[in-house]
Each structure stands twice: as structure tokens, then as C-alpha cells.
Short mmCIF file of C-alpha atoms in Angstrom, two decimals:
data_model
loop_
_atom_site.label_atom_id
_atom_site.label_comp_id
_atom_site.label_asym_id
_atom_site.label_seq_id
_atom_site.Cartn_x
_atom_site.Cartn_y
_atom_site.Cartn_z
CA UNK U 227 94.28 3.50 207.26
CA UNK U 228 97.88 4.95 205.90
CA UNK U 229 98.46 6.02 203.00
CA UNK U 230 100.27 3.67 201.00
CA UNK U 231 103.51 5.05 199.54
CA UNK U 232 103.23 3.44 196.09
CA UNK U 233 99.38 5.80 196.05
CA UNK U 234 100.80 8.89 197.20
CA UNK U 235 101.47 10.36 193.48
CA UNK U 236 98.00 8.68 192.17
CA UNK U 237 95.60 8.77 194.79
CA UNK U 238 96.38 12.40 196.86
CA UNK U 239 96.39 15.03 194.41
CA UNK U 240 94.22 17.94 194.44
CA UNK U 241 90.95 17.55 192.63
CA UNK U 242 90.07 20.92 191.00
CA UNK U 243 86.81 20.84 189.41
CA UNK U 244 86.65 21.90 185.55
CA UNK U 245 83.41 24.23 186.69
CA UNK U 246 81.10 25.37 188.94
CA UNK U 247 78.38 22.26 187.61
CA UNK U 248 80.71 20.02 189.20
CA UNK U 249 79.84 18.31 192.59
CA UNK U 250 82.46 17.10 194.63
CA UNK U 251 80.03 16.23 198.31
CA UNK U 252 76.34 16.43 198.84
CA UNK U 253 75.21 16.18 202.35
CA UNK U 254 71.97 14.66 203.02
CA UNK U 255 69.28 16.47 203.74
CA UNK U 256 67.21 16.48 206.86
CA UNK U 257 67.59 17.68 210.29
CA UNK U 258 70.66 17.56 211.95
CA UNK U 259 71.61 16.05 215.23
CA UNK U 260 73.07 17.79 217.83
CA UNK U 261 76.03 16.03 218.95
CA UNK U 262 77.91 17.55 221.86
CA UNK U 263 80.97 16.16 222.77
CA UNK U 264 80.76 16.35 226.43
CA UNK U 265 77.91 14.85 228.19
CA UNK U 266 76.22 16.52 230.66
CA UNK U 267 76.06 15.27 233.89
CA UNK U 268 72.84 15.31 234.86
CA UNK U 269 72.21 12.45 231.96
CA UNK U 270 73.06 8.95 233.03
CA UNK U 271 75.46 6.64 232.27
CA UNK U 272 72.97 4.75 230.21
CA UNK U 273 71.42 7.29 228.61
CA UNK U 274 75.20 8.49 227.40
CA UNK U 275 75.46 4.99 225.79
CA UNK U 276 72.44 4.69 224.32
CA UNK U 277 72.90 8.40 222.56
CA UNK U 278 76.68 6.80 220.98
CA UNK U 279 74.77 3.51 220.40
CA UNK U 280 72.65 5.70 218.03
CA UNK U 281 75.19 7.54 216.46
CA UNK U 282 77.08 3.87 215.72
CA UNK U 283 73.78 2.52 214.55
CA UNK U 284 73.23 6.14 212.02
CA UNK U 285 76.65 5.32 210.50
CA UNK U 286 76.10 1.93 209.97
CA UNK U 287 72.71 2.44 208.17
CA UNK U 288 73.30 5.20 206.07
CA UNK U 289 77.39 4.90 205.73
CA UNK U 290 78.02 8.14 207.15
CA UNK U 291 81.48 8.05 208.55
CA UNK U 292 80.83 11.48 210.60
CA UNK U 293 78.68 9.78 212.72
CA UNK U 294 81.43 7.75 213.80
CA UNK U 295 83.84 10.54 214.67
CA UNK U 296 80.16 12.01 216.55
CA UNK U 297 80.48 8.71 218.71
CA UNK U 298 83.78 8.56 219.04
CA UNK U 299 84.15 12.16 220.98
CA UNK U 300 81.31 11.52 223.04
CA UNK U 301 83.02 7.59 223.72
CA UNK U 302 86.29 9.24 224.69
CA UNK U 303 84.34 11.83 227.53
CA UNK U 304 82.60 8.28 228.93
CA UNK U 305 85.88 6.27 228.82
CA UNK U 306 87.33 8.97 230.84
CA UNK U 307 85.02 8.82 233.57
CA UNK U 308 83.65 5.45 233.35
CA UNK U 309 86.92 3.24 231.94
CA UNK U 310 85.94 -0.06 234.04
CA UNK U 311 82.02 0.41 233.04
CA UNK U 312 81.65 -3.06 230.77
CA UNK U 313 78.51 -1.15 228.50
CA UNK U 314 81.44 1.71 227.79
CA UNK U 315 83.94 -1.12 226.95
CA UNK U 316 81.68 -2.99 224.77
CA UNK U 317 80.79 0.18 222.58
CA UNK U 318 84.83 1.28 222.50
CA UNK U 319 84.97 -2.37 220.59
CA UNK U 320 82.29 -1.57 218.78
CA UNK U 321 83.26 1.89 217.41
CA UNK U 322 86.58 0.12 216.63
CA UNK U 323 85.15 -2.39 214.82
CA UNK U 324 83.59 0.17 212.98
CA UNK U 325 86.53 2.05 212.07
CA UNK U 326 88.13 -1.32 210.73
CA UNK U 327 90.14 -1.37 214.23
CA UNK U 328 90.15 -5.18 214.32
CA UNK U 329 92.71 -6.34 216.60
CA UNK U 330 92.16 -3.31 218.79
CA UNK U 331 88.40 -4.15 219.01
CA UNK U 332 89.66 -8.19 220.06
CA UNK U 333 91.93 -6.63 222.75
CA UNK U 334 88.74 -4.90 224.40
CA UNK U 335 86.67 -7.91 223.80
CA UNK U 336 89.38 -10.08 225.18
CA UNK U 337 89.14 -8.70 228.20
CA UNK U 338 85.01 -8.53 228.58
CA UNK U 339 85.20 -12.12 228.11
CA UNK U 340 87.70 -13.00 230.72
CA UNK U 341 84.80 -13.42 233.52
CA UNK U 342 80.94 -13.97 233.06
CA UNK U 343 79.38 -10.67 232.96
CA UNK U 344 76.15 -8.95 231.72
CA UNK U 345 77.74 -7.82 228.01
CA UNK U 346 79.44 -11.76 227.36
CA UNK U 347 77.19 -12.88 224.94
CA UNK U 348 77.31 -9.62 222.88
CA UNK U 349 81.14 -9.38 223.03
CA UNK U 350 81.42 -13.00 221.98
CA UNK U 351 79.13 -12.06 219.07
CA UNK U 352 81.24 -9.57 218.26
CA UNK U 353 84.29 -11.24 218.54
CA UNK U 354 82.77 -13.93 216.66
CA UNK U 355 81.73 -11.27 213.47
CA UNK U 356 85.22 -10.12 213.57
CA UNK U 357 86.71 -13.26 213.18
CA UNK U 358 84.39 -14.18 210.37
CA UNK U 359 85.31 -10.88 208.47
CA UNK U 360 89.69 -11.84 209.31
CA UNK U 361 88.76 -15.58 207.84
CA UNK U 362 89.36 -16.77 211.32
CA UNK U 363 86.70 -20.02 211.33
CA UNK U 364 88.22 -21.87 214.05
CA UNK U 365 88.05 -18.70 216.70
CA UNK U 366 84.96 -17.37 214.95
CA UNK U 367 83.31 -20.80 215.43
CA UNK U 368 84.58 -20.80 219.07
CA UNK U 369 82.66 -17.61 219.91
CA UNK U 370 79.70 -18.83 218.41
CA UNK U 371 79.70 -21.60 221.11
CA UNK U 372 79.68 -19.23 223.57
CA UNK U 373 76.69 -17.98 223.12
CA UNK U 374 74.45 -19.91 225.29
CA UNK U 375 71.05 -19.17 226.84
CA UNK U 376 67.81 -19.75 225.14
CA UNK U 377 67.18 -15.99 224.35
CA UNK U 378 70.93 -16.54 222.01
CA UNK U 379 69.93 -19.69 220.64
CA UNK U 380 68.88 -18.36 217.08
CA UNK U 381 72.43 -16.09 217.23
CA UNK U 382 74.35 -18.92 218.09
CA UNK U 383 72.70 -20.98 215.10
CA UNK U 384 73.30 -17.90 212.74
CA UNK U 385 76.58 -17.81 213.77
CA UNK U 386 77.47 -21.97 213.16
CA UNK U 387 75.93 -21.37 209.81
CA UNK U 388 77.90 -18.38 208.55
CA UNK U 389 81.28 -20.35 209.70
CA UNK U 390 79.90 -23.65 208.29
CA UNK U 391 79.16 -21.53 205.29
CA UNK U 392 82.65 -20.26 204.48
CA UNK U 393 84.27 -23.53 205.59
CA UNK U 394 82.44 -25.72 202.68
CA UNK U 395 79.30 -26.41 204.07
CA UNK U 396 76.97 -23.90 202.06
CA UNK U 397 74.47 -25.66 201.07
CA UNK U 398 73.93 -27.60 204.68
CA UNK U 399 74.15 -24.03 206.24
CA UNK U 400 71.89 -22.38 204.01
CA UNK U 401 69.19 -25.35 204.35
CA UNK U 402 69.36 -24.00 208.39
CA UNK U 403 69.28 -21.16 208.02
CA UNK U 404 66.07 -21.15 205.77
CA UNK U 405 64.83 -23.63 208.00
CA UNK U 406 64.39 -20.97 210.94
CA UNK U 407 60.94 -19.82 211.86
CA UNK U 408 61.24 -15.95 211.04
CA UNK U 409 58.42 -14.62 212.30
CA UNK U 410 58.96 -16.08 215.35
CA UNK U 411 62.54 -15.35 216.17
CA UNK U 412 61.65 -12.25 217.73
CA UNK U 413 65.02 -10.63 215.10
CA UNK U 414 65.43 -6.51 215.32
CA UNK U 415 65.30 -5.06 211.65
CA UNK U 416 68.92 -5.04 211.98
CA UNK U 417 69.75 -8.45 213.40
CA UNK U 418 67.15 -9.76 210.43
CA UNK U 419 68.97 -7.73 207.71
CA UNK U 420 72.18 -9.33 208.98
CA UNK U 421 70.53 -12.85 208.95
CA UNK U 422 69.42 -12.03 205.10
CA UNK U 423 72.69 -11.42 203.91
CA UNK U 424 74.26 -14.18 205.16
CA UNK U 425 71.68 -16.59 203.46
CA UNK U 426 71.90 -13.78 200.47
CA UNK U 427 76.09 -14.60 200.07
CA UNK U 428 75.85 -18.46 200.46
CA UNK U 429 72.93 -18.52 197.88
CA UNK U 430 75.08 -16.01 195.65
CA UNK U 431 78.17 -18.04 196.12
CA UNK U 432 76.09 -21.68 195.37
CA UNK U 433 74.59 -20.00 192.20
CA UNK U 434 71.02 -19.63 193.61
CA UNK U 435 69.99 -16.54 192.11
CA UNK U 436 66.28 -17.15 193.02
CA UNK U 437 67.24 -17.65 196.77
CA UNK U 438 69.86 -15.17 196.70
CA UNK U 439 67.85 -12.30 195.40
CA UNK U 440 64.90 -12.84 197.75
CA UNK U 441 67.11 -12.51 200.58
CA UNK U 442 69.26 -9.35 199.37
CA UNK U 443 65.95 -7.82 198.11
CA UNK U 444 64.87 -8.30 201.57
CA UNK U 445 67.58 -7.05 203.37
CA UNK U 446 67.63 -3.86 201.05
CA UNK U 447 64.63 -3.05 201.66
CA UNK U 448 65.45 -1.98 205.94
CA UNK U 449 67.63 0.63 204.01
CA UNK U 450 70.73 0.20 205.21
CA UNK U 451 73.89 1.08 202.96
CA UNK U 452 75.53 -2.25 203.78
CA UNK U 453 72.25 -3.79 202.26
CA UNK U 454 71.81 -1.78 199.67
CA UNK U 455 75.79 -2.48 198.43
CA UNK U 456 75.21 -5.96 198.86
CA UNK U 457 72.20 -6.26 196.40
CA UNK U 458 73.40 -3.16 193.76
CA UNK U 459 76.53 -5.21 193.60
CA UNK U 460 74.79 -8.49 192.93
CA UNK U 461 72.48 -6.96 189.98
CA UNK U 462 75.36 -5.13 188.20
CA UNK U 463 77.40 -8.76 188.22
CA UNK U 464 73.84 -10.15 186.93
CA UNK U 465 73.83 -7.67 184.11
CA UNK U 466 71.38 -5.42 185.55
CA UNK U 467 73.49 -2.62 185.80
CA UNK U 468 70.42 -0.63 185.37
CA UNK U 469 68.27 -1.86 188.23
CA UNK U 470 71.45 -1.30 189.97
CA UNK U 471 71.74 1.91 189.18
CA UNK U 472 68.14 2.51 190.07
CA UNK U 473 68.57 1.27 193.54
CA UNK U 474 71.77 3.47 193.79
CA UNK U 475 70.71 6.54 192.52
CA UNK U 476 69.62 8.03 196.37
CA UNK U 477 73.00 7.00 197.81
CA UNK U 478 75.06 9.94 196.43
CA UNK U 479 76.10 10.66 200.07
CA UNK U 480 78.17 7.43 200.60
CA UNK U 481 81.64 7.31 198.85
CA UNK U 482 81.26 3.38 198.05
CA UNK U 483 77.64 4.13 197.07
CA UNK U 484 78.51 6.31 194.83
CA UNK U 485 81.65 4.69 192.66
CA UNK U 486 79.11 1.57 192.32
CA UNK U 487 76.69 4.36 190.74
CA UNK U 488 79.40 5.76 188.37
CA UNK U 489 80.03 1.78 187.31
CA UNK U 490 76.70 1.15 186.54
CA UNK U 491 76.43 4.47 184.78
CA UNK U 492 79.69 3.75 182.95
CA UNK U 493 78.37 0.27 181.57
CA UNK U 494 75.12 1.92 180.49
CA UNK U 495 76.73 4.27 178.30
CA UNK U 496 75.37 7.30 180.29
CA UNK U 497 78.67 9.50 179.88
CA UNK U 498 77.56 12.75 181.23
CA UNK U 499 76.58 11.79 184.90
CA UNK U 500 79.42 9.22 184.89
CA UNK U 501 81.99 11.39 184.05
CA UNK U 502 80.28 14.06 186.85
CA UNK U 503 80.00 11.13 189.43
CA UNK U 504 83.65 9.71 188.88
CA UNK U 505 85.11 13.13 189.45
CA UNK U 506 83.44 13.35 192.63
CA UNK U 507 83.82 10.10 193.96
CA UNK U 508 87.29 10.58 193.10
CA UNK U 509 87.86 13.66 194.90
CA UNK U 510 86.19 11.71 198.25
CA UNK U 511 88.49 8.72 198.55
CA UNK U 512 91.38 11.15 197.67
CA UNK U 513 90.51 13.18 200.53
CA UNK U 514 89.54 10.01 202.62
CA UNK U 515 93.32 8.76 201.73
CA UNK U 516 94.50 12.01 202.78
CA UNK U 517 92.84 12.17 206.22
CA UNK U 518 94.88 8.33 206.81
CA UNK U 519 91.66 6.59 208.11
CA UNK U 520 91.47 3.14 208.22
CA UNK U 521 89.44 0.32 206.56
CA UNK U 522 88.07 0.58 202.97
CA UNK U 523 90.66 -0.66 200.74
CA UNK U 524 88.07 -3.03 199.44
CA UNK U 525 85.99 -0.11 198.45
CA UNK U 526 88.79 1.38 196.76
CA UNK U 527 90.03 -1.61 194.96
CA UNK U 528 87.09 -1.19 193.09
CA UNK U 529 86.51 2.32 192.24
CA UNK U 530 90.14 2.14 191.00
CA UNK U 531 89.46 -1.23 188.97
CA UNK U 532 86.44 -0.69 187.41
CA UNK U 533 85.51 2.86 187.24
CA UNK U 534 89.46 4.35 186.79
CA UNK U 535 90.38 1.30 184.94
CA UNK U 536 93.61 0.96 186.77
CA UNK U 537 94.57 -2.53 187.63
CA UNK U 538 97.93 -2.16 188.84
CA UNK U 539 96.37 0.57 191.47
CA UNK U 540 93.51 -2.43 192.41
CA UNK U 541 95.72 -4.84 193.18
CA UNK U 542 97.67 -3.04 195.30
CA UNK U 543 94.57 -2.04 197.62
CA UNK U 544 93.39 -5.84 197.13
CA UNK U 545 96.31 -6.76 198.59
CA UNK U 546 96.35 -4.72 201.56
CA UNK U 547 92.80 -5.08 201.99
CA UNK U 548 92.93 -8.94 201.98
CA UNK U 549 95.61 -8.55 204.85
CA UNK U 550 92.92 -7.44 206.90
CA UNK U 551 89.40 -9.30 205.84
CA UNK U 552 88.50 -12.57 203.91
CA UNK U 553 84.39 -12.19 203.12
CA UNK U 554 83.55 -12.89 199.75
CA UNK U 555 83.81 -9.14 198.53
CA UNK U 556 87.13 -8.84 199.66
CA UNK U 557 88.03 -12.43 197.95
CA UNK U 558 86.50 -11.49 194.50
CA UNK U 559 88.09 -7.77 194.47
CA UNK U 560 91.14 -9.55 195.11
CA UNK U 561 91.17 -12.16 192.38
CA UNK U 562 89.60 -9.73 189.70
CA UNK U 563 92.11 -7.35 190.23
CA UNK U 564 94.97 -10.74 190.58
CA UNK U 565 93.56 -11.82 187.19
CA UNK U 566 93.60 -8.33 185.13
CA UNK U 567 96.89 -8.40 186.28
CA UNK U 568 97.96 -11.46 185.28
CA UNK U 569 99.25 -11.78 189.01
CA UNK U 570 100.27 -15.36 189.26
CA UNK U 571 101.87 -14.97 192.71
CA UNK U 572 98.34 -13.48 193.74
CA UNK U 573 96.35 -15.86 191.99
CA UNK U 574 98.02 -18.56 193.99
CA UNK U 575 97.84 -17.18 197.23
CA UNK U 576 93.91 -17.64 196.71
CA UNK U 577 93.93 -20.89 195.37
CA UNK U 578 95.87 -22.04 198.24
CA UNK U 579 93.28 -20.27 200.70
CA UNK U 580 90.49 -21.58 198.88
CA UNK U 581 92.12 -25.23 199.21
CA UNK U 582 92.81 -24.56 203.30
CA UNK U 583 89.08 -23.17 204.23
CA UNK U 584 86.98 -25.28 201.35
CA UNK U 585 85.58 -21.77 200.12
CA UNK U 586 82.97 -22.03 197.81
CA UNK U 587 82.08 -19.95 194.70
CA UNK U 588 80.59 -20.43 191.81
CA UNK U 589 81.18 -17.09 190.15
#
């Protein structure tokens, strides 16, 4: 990500804390993985992968973005020596997709899903996730089609659903999805906390709260940070801020994590921490802006609406961030920020979305 010119003067200056009390990063604790960034030879090709699958699979979970730039040195060594290997491929699209790389991660799975191979199903699930994310229905529902096979059938009916699901069919595609046997799916803990909160968004979005906490209750509970966003987020619009903050309150680590913690701690009243917290989740996405990574304007839309009470600044991020993904976060940043801004032009560049794909929400 760039950083905008119009945040240059806001969003990059120098955080100097007002004393030594003040906290601007906490590492997590634990033992630390090695992570060489040239593989040795004498480990395989697949072992290689599977050590930058784990790092991939570290920073999703606990929303670590060093992880990423872990994988991504040990990637680059691979790619080098191994650029027509599909299993290298399919993680470069992966780590991209990561990074908020979208189009660069299509171009890679373009081109695993010229011919049949071993890694077509995967890349066309991935292709197909992207696509959802862009608010590309059409394409995303395309990919889930390709995934045939009785071992993808449950993947492929996930997928349908989530596209039927943003394309105003909610309520059909959350009867389906409940309607799958979960036990015997044979679902990862990943693959079922990805099937939890996509029943978790169309129940949110229909105004099942009952339904819709089950499932993001559920999905929290694997611990991952996407998860565990996804559910703090729901309470605090549910006027729990402080069961949000409860289920926050171990995620200091992660930048996003933490502004939702200073919100919740803001609408309690609890001015000491929140004024400790904002300072140091400021200094973090000030330094994240600085570095010019990408992805994360959604994030920041936030912090900058509701903890730093800057509209203006939202909107601007909700804007660029809406350029790039459509899921209901981004949509409901965006209009928030549209509507404390009395943004008309905004406003109806939503409605007119809304009208195109049938989006539903309640909220």
C-alpha cells in the first residue's frame, strides 16, 4: 500500500511517547522460530513448502505480518530454483493474496488454471475467495464450478452459498449452509472457521443474532485473529463493548486488534488504558503507512473514524479501500464514514452497488 498524499501530514509523523509508561509494540511471547532465508539443500522441495505454508498459516492465525515477510524470503529462494514447480506457484498466489496483492495473485492463478493439474481445485478456490473479497460474483461463482470431485463437493457448496449470499439470496444460502452435516464433512479447523463466518455474516446481515453469534462464537473459539475481529466487532455493534473488550484484551500484538480494544475501551469510559492503547496503535499504522505496505485501509478507516474521531481521514481510506474489496466490513466502513460525512456522492455510489448485486443488510 502507498501512502496516500492527502495522509502524509496526518498519518506519518513521528510518535514520541509522553514517558517511559508508554507502550508503543509488544511482541508476543513464546519461542521463536527460526526462519532462515535460504533453504538448505538437503531439505526437499516439499518440505520447503510446507515450512512457508506454516509461516502463511502463523500470520493468518495470529495477524502477525512478520510472518509474511518470513515466507516471503524463503518463497523468493524456491521461486528461484523451482519457478515452473505448480506447489511454489500456488503459495506465490497465496502469499500475495495475503499481502492484499489481488490482481497479482489472479495473474499466478490464471496461469495454474490454464491446464488440469494437481493444485486446480485449490487455485480455483482461491481465485474464487479473491473474487468474493473484489465483489466479483459472476467470476467468483465461476470458480466455484470448478471445483469438481467428490472430495470438493462441500467447498464447491460453500462457495455457491457465499456468492448466493452476497447476490440476494441470504436466507436460501444460509438454510444450506446450516443444512450441511458438520461432523461429517471431514473440515480442517481452518476450513471450518472459514465455513462459520460465512454463515456468521449472512446471519449478521439478515438480523439473526441467535444464528449469527453461535457461528462467530464458534469460529472464535479456533483462535484465529480473523475470527476473533469478526465476533469483537459484532458484540461492540451489539452494545457489548465490554464482552468485546474481554475477548480483545490478549490481542495487543495485532494493530487491528488493538484499535478495536481502544474503541471498546473508549465507549466504556476507561480513559487511562484508552488513551495508552490509542497512542500505540497510532504509532503502528503510522509506521505501517510509512513502510508503504499494502492492504488494510479498511482497518484504518476505522481506527481513524472511531477511535481518532476523524471522518474526513475515514473516508478517504474507505474510499481507497472499497477500490480494492466489497465484503461487508469494507461496505459498512465505507457508508459510516460516507454518512458522518454527509458524503452524498459516496452514499450513492453504494446505493447503486447495493441495487446492481441485491446486497443485503439489515444493519
Amino acid at each position: 500500500m502507498s501512502t496516500p498524499l492527502w495522509a502524509a501530514d496526518t498519518m506519518r509523523q513521528v510518535i514520541t511517547p509522553s514517558d517511559d509508561s508508554i507502550v508503543l509494540e509488544s511482541l508476543p511471547s513464546g519461542p521463536r522460530i527460526s526462519t532462515p532465508t535460504t533453504p538448505t539443500n538437503t531439505r526437499s522441495l516439499a518440505s520447503q513448502l510446507e515450512r512457508v505454508q506454516s509461516l502463511l498459516t502463523i500470520a493468518r492465525q495470529q495477524g502477525d505480518p512478520r510472518y509474511l515477510g518470513y515466507a516471503d524470503a524463503q518463497l523468493r529462494v524456491l521461486l528461484a530454483k523451482h519457478p515452473a514447480d505448480l506447489g511454489t506457484q500456488l503459495l506465490q498466489a497465496r502469499l500475495l493474496q495475503a499481502n492484499h496483492r489481488f490482481d497479482a495473485a489472479e495473474r499466478v492463478l490464471n496461469t495454474l488454471l490454464a491446464a488440469p493439474s494437481a493444485v486446480h481445485s485449490e487455485a480455483a478456490l482461491m481465485s474464487a475467495s479473491i473474487a468474493l473479497v473484489q465483489g466479483r460474483y459472476a467470476h467468483a461463482m465461476e470458480r466455484c464450478h470448478q471445483l469438481t470431485g467428490l472430495a470438493m463437493l462441500p467447498f464447491s457448496l460453500i462457495c455457491q452459498a457465499q456468492v448466493q449470499g452476497a447476490t440476494g439470496q441470504a436466507s436460501e444460502a444460509l438454510a444450506r449452509l446450516n443444512a450441511l452435516p458438520a461432523k461429517q464433512l471431514g473440515l480442517t479447523t481452518d476450513q471450518r472457521t472459514w465455513w462459520r463466518l460465512s454463515q456468521a455474516d449472512m446471519a449478521d446481515r439478515l438480523g439473526s443474532d441467535n444464528s449469527a453469534e453461535d457461528d462467530y462464537r464458534e469460529a472464535a473459539a479456533a483462535g484465529s485473529a480473523e475470527a476473533v475481529a469478526a465476533y469483537a466487532d459484532w458484540l461492540f455493534w451489539q452494545g457489548r463493548a465490554r464482552d468485546s473488550l474481554s475477548l480483545l484484551a490478549p490481542w495487543t500484538a495485532h494493530d487491528g486488534l488493538l484499535s478495536s480494544l481502544t474503541r471498546a475501551e473508549q465507549q466504556l469510559g476507561l480513559s487511562k488504558p484508552a488513551a495508552a492503547h490509542k497512542q500505540q496503535a497510532l504509532g503502528r499504522w503510522q509506521a505501517f503507512l510509512a513502510r508503504g505496505e499494502p492492504g488494510h485501509e479498511r482497518e484504518l478507516a476505522t481506527f481513524y473514524l472511531d477511535v481518532m474521531q476523524e471522518p474526513a481521514t475515514a473516508l478517504r481510506l474507505a474510499q481507497r479501500n472499497w477500490t480494492v474489496q466489497r465484503e461487508t466490513a469494507d461496505y459498512r466502513i465505507y457508508i459510516r464514514a460516507a454518512l458522518a460525512q454527509s458524503a452524498k456522492k459516496d452514499l450513492a455510489i453504494l446505493a447503486k452497488w447495493q441495487a446492481s448485486t441485491k446486497f443485503e443488510d439489515v444493519r
